[in-house]
Every structure is written in structure tokens, then in C-alpha cells.
CSV table of C-alpha atoms in Angstrom, one decimal:
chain,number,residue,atom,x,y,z
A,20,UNK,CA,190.2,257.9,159.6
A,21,UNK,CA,187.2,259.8,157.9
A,22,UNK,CA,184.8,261.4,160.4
A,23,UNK,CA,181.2,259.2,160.9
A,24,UNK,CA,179.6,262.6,159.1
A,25,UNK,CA,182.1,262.3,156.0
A,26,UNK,CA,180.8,258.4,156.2
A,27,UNK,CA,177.5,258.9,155.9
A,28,UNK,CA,177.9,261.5,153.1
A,29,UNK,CA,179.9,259.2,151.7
A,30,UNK,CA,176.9,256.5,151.4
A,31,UNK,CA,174.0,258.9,151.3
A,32,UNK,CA,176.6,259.2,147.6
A,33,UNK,CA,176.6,255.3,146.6
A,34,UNK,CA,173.1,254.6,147.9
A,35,UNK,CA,171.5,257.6,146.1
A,36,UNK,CA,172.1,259.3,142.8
A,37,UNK,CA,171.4,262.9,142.8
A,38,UNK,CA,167.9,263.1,141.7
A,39,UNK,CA,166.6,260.5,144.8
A,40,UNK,CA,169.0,262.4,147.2
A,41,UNK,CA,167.3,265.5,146.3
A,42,UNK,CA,164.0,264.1,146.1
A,43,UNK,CA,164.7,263.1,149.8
A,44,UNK,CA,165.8,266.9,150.8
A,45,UNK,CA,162.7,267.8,149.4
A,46,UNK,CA,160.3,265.4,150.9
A,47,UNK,CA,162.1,266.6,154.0
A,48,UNK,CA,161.4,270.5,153.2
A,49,UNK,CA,158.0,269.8,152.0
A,50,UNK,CA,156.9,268.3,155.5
A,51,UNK,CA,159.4,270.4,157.8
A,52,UNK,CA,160.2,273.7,156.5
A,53,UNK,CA,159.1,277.0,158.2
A,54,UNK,CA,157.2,278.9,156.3
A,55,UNK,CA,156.4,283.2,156.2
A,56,UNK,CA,156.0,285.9,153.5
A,57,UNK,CA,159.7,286.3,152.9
A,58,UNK,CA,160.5,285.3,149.6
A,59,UNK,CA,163.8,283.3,149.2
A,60,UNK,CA,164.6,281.8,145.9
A,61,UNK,CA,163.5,279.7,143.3
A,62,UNK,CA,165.0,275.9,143.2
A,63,UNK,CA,163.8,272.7,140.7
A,64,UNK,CA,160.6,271.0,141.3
A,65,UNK,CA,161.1,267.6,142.8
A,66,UNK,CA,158.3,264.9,144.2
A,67,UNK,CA,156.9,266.0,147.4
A,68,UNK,CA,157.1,269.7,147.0
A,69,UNK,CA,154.0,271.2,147.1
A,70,UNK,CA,152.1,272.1,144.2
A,71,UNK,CA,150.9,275.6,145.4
A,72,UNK,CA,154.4,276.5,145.9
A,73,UNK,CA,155.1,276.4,142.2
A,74,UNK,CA,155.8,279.6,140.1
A,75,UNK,CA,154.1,278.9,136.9
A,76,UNK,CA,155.4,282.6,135.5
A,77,UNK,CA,158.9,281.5,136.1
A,78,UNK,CA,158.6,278.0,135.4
A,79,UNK,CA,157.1,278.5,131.8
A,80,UNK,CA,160.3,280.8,131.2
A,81,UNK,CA,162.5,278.0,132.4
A,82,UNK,CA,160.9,275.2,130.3
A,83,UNK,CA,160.7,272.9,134.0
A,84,UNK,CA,158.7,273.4,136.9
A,85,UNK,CA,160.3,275.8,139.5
A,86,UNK,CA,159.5,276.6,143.2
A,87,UNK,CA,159.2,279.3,145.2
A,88,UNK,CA,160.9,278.9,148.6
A,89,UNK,CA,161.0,281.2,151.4
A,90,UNK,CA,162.6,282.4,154.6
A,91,UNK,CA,161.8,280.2,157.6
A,92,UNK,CA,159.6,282.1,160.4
A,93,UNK,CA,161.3,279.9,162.8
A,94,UNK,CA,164.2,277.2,162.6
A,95,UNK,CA,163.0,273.7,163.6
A,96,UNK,CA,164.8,271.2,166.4
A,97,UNK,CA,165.1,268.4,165.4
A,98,UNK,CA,166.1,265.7,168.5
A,99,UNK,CA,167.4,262.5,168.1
A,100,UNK,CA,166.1,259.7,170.3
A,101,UNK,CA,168.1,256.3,170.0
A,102,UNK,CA,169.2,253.2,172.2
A,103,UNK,CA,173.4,253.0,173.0
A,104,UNK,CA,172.5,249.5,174.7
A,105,UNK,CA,174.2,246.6,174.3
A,106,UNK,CA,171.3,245.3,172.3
A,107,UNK,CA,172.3,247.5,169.4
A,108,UNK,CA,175.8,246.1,169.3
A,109,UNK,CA,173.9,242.5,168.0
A,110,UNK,CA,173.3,241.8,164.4
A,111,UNK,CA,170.7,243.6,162.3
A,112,UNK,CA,168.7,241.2,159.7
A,113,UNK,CA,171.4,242.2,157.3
A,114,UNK,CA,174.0,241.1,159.6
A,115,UNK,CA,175.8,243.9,159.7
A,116,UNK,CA,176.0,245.6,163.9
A,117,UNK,CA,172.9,247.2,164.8
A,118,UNK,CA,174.7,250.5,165.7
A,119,UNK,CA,176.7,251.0,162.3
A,120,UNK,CA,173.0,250.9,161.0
A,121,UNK,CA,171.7,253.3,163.6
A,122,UNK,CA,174.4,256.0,162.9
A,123,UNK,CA,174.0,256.1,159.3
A,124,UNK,CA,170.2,256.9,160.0
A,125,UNK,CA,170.7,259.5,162.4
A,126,UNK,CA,173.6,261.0,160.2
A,127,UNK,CA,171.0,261.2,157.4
A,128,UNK,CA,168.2,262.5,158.7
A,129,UNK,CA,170.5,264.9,161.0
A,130,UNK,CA,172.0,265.8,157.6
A,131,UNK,CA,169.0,266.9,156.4
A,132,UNK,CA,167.8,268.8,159.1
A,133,UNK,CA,171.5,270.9,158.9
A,134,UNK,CA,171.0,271.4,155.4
A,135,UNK,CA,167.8,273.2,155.8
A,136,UNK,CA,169.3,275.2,159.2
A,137,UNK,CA,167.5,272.9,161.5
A,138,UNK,CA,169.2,272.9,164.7
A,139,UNK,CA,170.0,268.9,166.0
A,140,UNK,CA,170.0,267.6,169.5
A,141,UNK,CA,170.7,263.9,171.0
A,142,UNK,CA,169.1,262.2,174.2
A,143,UNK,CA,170.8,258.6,174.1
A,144,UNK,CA,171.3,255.7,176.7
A,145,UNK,CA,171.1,252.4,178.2
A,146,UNK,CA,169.4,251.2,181.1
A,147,UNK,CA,172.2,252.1,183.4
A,148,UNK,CA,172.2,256.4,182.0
A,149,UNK,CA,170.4,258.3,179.5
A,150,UNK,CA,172.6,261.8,178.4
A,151,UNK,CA,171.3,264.5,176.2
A,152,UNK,CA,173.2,266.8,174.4
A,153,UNK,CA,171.5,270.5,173.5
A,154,UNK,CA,170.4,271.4,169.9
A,155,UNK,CA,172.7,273.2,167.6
A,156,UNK,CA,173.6,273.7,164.2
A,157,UNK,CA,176.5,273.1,162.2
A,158,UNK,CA,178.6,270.1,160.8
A,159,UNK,CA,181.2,270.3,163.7
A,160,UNK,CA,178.3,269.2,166.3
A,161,UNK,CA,176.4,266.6,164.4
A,162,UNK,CA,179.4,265.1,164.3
A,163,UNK,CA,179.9,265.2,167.6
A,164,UNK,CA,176.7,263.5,168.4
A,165,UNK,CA,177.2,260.7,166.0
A,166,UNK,CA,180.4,260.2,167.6
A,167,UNK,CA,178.5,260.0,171.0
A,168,UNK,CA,176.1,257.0,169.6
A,169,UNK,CA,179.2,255.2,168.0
A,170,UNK,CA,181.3,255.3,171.2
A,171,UNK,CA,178.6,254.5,174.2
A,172,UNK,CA,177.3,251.3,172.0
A,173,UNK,CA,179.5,248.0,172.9
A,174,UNK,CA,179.2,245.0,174.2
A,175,UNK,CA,180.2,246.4,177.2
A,176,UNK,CA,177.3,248.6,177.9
A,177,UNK,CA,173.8,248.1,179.8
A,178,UNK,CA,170.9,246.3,178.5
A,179,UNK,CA,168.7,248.3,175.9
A,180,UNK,CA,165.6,250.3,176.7
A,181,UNK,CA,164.4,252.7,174.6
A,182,UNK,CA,161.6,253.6,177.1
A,183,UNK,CA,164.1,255.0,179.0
A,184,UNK,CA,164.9,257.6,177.1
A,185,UNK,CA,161.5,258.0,176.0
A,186,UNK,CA,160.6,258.7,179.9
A,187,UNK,CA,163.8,261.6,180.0
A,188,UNK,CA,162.7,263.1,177.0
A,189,UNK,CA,159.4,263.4,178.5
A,190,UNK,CA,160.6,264.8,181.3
A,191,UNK,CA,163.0,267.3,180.5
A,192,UNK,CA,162.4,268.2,177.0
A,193,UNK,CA,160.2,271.6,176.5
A,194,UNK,CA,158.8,273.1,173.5
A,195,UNK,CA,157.7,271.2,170.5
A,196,UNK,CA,160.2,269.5,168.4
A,197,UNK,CA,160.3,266.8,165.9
A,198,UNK,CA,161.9,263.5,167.3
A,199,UNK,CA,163.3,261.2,165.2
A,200,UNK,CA,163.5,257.8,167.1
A,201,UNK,CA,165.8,255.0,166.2
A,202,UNK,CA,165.6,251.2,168.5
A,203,UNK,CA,165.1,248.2,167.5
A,204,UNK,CA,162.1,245.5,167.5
A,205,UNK,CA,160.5,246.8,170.9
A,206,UNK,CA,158.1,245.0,172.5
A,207,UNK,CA,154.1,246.6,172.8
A,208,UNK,CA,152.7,246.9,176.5
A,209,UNK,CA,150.1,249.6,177.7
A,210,UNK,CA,152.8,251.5,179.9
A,211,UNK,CA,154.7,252.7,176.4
A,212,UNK,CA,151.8,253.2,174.8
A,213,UNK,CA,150.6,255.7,177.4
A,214,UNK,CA,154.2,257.4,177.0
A,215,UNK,CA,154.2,257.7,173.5
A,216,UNK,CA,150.5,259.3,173.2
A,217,UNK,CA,151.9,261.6,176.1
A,218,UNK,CA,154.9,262.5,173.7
A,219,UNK,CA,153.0,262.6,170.4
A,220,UNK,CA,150.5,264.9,172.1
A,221,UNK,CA,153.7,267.6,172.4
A,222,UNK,CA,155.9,266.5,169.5
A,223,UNK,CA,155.8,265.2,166.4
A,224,UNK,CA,157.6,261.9,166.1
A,225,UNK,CA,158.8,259.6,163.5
A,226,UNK,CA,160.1,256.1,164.3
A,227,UNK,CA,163.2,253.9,162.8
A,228,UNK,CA,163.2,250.3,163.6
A,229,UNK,CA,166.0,248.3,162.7
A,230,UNK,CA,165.4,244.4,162.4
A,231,UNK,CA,166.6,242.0,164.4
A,232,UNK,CA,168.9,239.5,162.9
A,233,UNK,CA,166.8,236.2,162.2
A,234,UNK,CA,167.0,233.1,164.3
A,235,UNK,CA,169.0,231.0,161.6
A,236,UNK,CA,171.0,231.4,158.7
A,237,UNK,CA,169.7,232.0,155.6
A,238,UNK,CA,169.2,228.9,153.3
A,239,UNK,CA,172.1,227.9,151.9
A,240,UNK,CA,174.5,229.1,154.2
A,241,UNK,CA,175.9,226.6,156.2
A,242,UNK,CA,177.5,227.2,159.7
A,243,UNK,CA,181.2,225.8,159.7
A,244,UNK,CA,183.0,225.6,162.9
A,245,UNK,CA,186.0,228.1,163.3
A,246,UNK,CA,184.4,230.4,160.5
A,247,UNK,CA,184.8,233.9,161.0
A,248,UNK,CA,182.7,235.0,164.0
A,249,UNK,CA,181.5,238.1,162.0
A,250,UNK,CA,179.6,236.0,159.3
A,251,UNK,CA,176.7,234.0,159.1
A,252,UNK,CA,178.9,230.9,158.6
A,253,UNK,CA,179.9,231.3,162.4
A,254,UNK,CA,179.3,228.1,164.3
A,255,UNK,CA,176.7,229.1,167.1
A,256,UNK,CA,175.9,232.9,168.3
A,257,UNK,CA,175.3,234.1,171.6
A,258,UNK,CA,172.3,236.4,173.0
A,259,UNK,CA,173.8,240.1,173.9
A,260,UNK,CA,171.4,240.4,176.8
A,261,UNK,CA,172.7,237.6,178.6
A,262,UNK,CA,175.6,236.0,177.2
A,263,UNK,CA,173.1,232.8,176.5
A,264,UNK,CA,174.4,230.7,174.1
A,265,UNK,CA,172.1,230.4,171.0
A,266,UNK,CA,172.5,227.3,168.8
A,267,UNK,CA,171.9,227.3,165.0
A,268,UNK,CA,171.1,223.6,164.6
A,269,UNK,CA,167.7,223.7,166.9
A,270,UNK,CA,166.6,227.0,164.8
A,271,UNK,CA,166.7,224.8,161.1
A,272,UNK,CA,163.9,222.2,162.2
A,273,UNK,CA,160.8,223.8,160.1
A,274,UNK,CA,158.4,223.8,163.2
A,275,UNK,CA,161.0,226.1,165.5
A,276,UNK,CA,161.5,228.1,162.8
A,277,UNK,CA,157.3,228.4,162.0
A,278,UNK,CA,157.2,229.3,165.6
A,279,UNK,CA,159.3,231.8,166.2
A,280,UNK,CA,158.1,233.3,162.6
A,281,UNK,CA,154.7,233.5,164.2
A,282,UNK,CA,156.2,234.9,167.6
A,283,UNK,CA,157.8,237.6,165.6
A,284,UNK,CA,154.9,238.4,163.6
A,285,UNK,CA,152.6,238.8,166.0
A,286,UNK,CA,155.3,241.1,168.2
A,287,UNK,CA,155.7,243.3,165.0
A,288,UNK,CA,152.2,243.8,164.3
A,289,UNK,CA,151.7,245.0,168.1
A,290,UNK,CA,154.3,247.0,167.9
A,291,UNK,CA,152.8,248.7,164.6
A,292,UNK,CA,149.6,249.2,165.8
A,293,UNK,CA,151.3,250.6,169.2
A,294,UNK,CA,152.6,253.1,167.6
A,295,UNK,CA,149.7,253.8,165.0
A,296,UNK,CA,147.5,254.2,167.8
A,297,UNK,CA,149.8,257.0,169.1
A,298,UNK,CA,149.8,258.9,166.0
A,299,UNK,CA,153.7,258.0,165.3
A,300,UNK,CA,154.8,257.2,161.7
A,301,UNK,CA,157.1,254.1,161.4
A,302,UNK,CA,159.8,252.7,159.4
A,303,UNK,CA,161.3,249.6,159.4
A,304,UNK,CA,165.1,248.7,157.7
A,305,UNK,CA,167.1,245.5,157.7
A,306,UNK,CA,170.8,247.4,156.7
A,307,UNK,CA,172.3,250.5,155.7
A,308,UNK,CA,171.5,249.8,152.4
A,309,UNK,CA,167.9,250.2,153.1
A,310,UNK,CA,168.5,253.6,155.2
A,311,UNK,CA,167.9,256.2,152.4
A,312,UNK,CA,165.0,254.7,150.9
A,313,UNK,CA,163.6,253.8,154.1
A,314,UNK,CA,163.8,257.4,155.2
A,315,UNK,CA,162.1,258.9,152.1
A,316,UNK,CA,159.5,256.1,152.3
A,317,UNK,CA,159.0,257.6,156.5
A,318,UNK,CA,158.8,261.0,155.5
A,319,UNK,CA,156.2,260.9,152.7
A,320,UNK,CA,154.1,258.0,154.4
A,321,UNK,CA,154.7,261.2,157.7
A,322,UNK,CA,153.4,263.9,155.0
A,323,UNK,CA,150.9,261.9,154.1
A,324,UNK,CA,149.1,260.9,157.1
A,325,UNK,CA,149.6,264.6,158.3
């Protein structure tokens, strides 16, 4: 079976063509790359680079912009902050699990980091244990901590709570670093605010949320008893925190349905303003399809408000 690194190559390959993929390894360079006096080499201008770093000598002997890169003063770590609860086993928006979702964006942006000799940590967990695992550099070890998230999310695991590992990594993480959070739709309340304006205040943060799935089908897609269980044609689903049946049928009537749209609007728009007030860039995605745009989109809308 392919390793979850070769996977997520594998999609960063059908998601992106080579121009956006390299217009996301530049965004990422542009906002995260060391800088110093040390001349490297000279690579093709792509959105997000910065103008001042062009060569205009070289680039009108080329015929297309070129940029001047250089040696790093100092390799970045890059730490990885993500739920392994039994909350991200559930469904994404897309349907797809949560955790396939998760590991695709933290293979991605991990990726990237290894790609520009960023060294890549992990600090993952549950309610029950949060784990770490040290910063290093190489293929070999992201793939072990993609491996890590893929095996401690199940069913089987403790209830989600991304504050948790929010609290260790404030804790026991020194020195600055750039912490890439993925959870899903988290609730706002004054206690995590105060935590992440503590952690922005050492680190610089970006944030990944993955939808929830929605509380009914989509339109047109009719539940049918003894459908597969995986689908959307299932006959009822179940609530991961605590096995609480969740029927369908109640969820179609227009005023449950304006409700809980209303409930989950005003949940997200806390939540965004949470973590605006904390200085913390966020994404949002529905599915793995959405991951590589959705990254690019974070790290520009990150280089921008920086």
C-alpha cells in the first residue's frame, strides 16, 4: 500500500497542475523563507514572490521575470497542531471522514515546509492524551507523523478537543514557530480566546477548519433503508460524541433546517471573529478537493494581513 506522503503527492498531482502547485511553493517561500546576504540562485517568477526580489539584469536576458533567492539565515519549524478525536472520524461536508481530509492538509503544508528545509513537528490528541513528536526534516519523518494522525483517529478514540492541545503546546513548546492548526467547527468561548492571544503572542499561527457534515442530505438525495452506510443515501446517522441516533426525516422540515442554518451561522461567525481577534488567519474546506486551493487562499490572505 502507498505510504500517506506518496498519497498526498499523489493528489497535490490531480488537484494541481504545475503552475498552481508552484504558485503555492511560492506563496509559501514568499511568507516563510529565511532570508540573509547569501546569494542562492535564480528560479521563475510566480504570484506571491516579492517584487524587490526580482533580477531585472537577468530577467531581461531570459525574456521572463526571474528571482533572486537566497540562503536561509535560519531554518523555520514548522509544528503541526491537529485533533485525533473521535470527532474527526465523522463526516466532513463533503462526506468524505474528517481525518482523510485532515491528513492531506497536513501532508501539504508539511510538504512544503520539507521542500524549503523547514524542519516539521506534531502535537496531536484527544481528550483522554495529547503526544508530540520533535521537529525534523526529511520525507522518512513526515511520514511518520502523518501515520501518527491516521492511526490515533477512530471511532474508538476520546472525544475531540482541540483546546487541549492548544493548552500542551502552550505549555511545553519554546521558541517561536509557525503552527499550522487543523480541527474542526470549534465552538467560541472567552477561555480559548485568551489561549490563542497567549499563543499568537509567541507564534505565528494559521488555522484549517474542516466543515462539518450538514444536518440532511443534500436535495435530491433520498435516504433508502439498507443503503450503503458510507453514503448520503444511508438511512439515519449517528452522533460520534455520543452514539445518539440522528434521524434524517426531522432535519428535511424547512423550519429545522432554517434553524439549525441559523445556529451554525452564528457559531461560525464567532468562531471567525475568535480567531481574528487573536491575530490568527483562517481557512475553511469542505473536502480534499478544496485542500490545495484552500491552502494557497490561507497563505496569501496570511501574507497579506502580515
Amino acid at each position: 500500500m502507498a505510504g500517506l506522503l506518496q498519497r498526498v503527492k499523489s493528489k497535490m498531482a490531480i488537484f494541481a497542475h504545475r503552475k498552481a502547485r508552484g504558485m503555492l511553493d511560492g506563496e509559501y517561500g514568499s511568507v516563510f523563507r529565511g532570508r540573509s546576504l547569501d546569494f542562492d540562485d535564480l528560479r521563475a517568477y510566480v504570484p506571491g514572490d516579492e517584487v524587490r526580489d526580482i533580477d531585472w539584469k537577468a530577467s531581461a536576458r531570459h525574456g521572463s521575470p526571474l528571482i533572486r533567492r537566497y540562503v536561509a539565515v535560519r531554518r523555520q519549524t514548522v509544528l503541526l497542531v491537529t485533533d485525533t478525536g473521535r470527532n474527526m472520524a465523522a463526516e466532513a461536508l463533503s462526506g468524505e471522514v474528517k481525518k482523510d481530509i485532515a491528513v492531506l492538509a497536513l501532508g501539504v503544508l508539511g510538504y512544503l515546509a520539507h521542500r524549503h528545509g523547514d524542519l516539521v513537528g506534531l502535537v496531536y490528541g484527544d481528550t483522554a492524551v495529547t503526544r508530540s513528536l520533535p521537529a525534523k526534516g526529511g520525507e522518512a519523518h513526515l511520514e511518520r507523523l502523518l501515520g501518527h494522525v491516521d492511526s490515533h483517529t477512530n471511532l474508538k478514540a476520546a472525544p475531540s478537543r482541540i483546546q487541549d492541545q492548544l493548552e500542551y503546546t502552550a505549555r511545553n513548546v519554546k521558541g517561536r514557530h509557525l503552527l499550522f492548526v487543523v480541527a474542526d467547527e470549534i465552538a467560541a468561548d472567552a477561555a480559548t480566546g485568551q489561549l490563542l492571544r497567549r499563543l499568537r503572542a509567541q507564534h505565528e499561527i494559521l488555522w484549517l477548519t474542516i466543515r462539518d457534515a450538514g444536518l440532511a442530505p443534500p436535495p435530491g438525495a433520498e435516504r433508502t433503508p439498507g443503503a450503503d452506510t458510507n453514503s448520503h443515501a444511508a438511512a439515519d446517522s449517528y452522533s460520534v460524541a455520543d452514539s445518539a441516533l440522528l434521524a434524517w426525516q426531522p432535519a428535511m422540515s424547512a423550519e429545522v433546517n432554517a434553524a439549525y442554518m441559523t445556529a451554525m451561522e452564528e457559531r461560525d461567525a464567532a468562531r471567525r471573529a475568535m480567531l481574528q481577534g487573536a491575530g490568527i488567519t483562517e481557512g475553511e474546506v469542505a473536502g480534499s478537493a478544496d485542500v490545495i486551493t484552500g491552502l494557497f487562499a490561507l497563505l496569501e490572505r496570511h501574507r497579506r494581513a502580515g
